[in-house]
CSV table of C-alpha atoms in Angstrom, one decimal:
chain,number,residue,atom,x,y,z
A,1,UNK,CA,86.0,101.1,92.9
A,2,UNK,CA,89.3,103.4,92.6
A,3,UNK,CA,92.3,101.3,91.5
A,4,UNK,CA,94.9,103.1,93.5
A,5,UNK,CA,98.8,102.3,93.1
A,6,UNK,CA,99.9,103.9,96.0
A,7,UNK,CA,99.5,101.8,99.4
A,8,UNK,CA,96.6,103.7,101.6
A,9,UNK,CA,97.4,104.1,104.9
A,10,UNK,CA,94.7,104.2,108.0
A,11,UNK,CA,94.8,104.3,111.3
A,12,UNK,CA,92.5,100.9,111.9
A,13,UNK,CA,91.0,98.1,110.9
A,14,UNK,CA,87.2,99.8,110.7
A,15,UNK,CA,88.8,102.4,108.7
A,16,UNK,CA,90.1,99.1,106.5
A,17,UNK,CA,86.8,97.9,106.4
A,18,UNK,CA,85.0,101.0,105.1
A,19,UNK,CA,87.7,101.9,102.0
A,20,UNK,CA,87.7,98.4,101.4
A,21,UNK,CA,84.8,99.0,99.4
A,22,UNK,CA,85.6,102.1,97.8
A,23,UNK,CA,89.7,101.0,97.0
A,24,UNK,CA,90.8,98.5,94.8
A,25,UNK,CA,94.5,98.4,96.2
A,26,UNK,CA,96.5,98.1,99.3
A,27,UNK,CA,95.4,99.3,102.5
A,28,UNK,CA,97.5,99.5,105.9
A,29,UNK,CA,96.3,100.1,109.4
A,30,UNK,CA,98.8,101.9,111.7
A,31,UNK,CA,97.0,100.3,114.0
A,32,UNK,CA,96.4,103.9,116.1
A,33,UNK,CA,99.5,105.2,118.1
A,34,UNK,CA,100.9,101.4,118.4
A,35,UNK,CA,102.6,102.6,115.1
A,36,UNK,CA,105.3,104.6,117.2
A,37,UNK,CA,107.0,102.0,118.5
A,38,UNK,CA,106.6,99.0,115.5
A,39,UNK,CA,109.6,99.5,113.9
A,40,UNK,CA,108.8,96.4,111.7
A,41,UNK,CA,105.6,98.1,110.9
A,42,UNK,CA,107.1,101.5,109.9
A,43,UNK,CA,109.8,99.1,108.1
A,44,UNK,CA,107.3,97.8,106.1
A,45,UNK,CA,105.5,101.3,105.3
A,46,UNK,CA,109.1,102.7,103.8
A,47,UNK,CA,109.5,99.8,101.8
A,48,UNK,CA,106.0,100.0,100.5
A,49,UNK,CA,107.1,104.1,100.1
A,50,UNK,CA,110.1,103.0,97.8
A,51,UNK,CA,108.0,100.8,95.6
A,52,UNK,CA,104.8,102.4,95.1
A,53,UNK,CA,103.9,105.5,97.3
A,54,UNK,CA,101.8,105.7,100.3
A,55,UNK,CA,98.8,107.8,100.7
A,56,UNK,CA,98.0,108.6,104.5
A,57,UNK,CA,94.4,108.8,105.5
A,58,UNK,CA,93.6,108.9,109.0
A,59,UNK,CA,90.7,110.6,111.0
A,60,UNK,CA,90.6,114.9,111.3
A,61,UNK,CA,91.0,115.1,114.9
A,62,UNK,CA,94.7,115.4,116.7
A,63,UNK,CA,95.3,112.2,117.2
A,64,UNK,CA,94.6,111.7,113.4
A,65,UNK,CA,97.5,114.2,112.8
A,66,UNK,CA,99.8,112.9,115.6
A,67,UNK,CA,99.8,109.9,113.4
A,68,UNK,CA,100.5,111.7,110.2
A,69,UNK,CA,102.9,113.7,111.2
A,70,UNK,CA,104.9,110.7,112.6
A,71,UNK,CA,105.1,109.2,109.2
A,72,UNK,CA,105.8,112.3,107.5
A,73,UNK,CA,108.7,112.8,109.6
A,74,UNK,CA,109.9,109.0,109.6
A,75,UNK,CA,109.5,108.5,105.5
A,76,UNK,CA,110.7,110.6,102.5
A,77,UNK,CA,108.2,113.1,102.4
A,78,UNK,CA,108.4,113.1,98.4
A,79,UNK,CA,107.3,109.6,98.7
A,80,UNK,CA,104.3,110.7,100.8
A,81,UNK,CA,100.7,111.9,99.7
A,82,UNK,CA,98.2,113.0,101.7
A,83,UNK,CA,94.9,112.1,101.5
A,84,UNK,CA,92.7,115.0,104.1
A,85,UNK,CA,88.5,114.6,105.5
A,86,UNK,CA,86.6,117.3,106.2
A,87,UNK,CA,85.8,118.0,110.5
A,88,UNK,CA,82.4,116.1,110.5
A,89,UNK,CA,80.5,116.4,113.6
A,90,UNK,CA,78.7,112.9,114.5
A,91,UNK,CA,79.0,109.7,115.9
A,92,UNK,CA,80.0,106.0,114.3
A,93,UNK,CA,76.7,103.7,114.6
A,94,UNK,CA,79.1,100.7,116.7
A,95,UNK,CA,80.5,103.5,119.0
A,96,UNK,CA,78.5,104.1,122.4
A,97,UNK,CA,79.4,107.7,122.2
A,98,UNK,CA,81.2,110.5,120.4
A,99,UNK,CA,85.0,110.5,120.0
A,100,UNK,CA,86.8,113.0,122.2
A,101,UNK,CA,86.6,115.6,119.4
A,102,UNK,CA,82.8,114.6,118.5
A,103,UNK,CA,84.1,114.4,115.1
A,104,UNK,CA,83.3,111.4,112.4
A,105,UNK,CA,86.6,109.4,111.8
A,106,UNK,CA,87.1,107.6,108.1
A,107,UNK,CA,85.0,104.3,109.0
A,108,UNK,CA,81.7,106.9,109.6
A,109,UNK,CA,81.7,109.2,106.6
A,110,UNK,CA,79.9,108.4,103.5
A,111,UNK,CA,82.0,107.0,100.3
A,112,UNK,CA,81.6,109.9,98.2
A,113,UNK,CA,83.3,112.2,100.9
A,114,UNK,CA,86.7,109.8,100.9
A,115,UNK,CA,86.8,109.3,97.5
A,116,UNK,CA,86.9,113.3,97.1
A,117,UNK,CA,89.4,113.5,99.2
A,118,UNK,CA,91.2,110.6,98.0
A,119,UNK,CA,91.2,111.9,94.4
A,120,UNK,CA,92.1,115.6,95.6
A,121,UNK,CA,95.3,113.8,96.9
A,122,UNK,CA,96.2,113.4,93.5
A,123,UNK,CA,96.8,109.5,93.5
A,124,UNK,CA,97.9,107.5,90.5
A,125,UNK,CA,94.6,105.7,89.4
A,126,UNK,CA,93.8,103.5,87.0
A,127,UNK,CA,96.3,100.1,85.5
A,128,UNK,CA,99.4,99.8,87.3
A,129,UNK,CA,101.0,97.8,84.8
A,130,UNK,CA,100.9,97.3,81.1
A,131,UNK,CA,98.6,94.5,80.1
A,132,UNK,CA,101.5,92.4,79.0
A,133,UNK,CA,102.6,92.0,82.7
A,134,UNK,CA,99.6,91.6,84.2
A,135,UNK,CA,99.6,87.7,83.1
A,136,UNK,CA,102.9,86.9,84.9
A,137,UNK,CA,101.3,88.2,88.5
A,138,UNK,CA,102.2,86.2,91.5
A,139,UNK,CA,99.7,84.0,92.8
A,140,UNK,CA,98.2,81.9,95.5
A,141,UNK,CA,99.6,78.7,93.3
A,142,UNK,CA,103.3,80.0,92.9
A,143,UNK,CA,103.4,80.3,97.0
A,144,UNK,CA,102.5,76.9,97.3
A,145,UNK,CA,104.7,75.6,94.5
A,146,UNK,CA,107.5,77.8,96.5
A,147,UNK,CA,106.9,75.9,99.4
A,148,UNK,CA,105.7,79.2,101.5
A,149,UNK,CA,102.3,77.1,102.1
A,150,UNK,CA,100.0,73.9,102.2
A,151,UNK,CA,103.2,72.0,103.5
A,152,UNK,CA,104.3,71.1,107.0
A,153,UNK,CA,107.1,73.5,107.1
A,154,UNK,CA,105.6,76.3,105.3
A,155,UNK,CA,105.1,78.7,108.3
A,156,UNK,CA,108.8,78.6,108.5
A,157,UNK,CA,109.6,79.0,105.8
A,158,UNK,CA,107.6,82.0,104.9
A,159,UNK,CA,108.7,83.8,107.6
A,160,UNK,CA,112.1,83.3,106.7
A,161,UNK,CA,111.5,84.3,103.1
A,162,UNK,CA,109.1,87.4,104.5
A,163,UNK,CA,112.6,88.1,106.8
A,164,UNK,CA,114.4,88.0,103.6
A,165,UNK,CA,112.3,90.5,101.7
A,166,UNK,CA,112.5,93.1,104.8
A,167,UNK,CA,108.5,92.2,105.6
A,168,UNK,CA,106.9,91.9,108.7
A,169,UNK,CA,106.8,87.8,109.6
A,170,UNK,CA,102.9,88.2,110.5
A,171,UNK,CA,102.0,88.4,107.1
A,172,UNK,CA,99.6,85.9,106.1
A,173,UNK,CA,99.7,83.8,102.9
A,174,UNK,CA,96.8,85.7,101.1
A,175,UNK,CA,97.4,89.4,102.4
A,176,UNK,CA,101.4,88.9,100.4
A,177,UNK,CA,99.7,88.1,96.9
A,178,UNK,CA,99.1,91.6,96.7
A,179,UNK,CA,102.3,92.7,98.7
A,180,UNK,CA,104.9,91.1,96.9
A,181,UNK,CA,102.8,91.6,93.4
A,182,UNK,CA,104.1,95.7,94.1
A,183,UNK,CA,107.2,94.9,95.0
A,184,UNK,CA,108.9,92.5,93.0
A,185,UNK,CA,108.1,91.0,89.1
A,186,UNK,CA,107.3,87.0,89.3
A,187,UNK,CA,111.1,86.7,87.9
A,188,UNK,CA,112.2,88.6,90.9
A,189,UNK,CA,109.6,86.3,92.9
A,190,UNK,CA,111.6,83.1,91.2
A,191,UNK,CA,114.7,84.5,92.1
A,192,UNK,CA,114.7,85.5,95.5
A,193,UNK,CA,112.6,82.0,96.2
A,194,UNK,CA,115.7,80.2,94.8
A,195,UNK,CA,118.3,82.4,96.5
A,196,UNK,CA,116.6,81.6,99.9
A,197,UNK,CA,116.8,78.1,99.1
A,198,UNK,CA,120.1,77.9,99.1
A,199,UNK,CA,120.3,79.5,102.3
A,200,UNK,CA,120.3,76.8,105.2
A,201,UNK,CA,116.8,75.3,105.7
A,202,UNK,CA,113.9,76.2,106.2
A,203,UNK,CA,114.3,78.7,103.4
């Protein structure tokens, strides 16, 4: 497993699948061109930009780089790594038949071949925090304590705290451990709980 700080970006959720086992780390699916017009998704994407980097990793053929250059062209470039797989002609084992191109998207090439690439990208790797933080991380308790789940009027209230943070309202309770654990420290976590709380209900 790579420990990656920058937030990998793929075009879907096969492609999530496969680096799931390679990536310890945030991974984003685009998913495929529906991208262009979520603007809560690309929202979401510069935020994750601002706080920790994004590496883009989608497929080789055109539609691959349609997608890339979108998000090159909607967030800081300097924010931006790229992540690039070599043309592999082939065929994923749950497809029927060959893509347009006949090429091999992320989800079908072997591990080794993505983590090359992922590591020619130039990622950060390794601890993204000193050790002394790393016992103050946001967890699955502090959300309930927080009132964002396990009680009848969680599901509001999460989305208006997720509204609060700039984050799409989908977000379920265990994929914003790791989300909010990159953007904000837990006494940043505290702080914006209490300052929603003071807001009219639910948050």
């Amino acid at each position: 497993m790579i420990k990656i700080k920058e937030a990998v970006v793929v075009e879907g959720k096969y492609d999530k699948i496969k680096l799931s086992s390679l990536i310890d780390g945030i991974i984003i699916e685009t998913r495929g061109f529906q991208i262009f017009k979520n603007k809560k998704q690309l929202a979401f994407l510069r935020r994750l930009a601002d706080t920790r980097g994004l590496l883009i990793l989608t497929d080789s053929d055109a539609a691959g780089f349609q997608i890339r250059h979108y998000l090159s062209g909607s967030i800081d470039p300097a924010k931006i790594k790229h992540a690039y797989v070599p043309d592999v002609l082939g065929k994923e084992k749950r497809k029927p038949k060959p893509s347009g191109e006949g090429k091999l998207g992320v989800e079908g090439l072997p591990l080794e071949t993505l983590k090359a690439a992922i590591l020619r990208a130039g990622v950060q790797c390794g601890e993204e925090e000193p050790p002394e933080e790393a016992a103050m991380r946001i967890t699955k308790l502090d959300l309930f304590e927080a009132g964002l789940s396990g009680r009848e009027d969680s599901a509001a209230r999460r989305q208006a705290f997720l509204k609060s943070l700039g984050l799409p309202e989908h977000l379920s309770v265990n994929a914003m451990i790791p989300v909010l654990n990159s953007m904000l420290s837990y006494e940043a976590f505290l702080e914006q709980v209490q300052e929603c709380n003071t807001e009219k209900p639910p948050c």
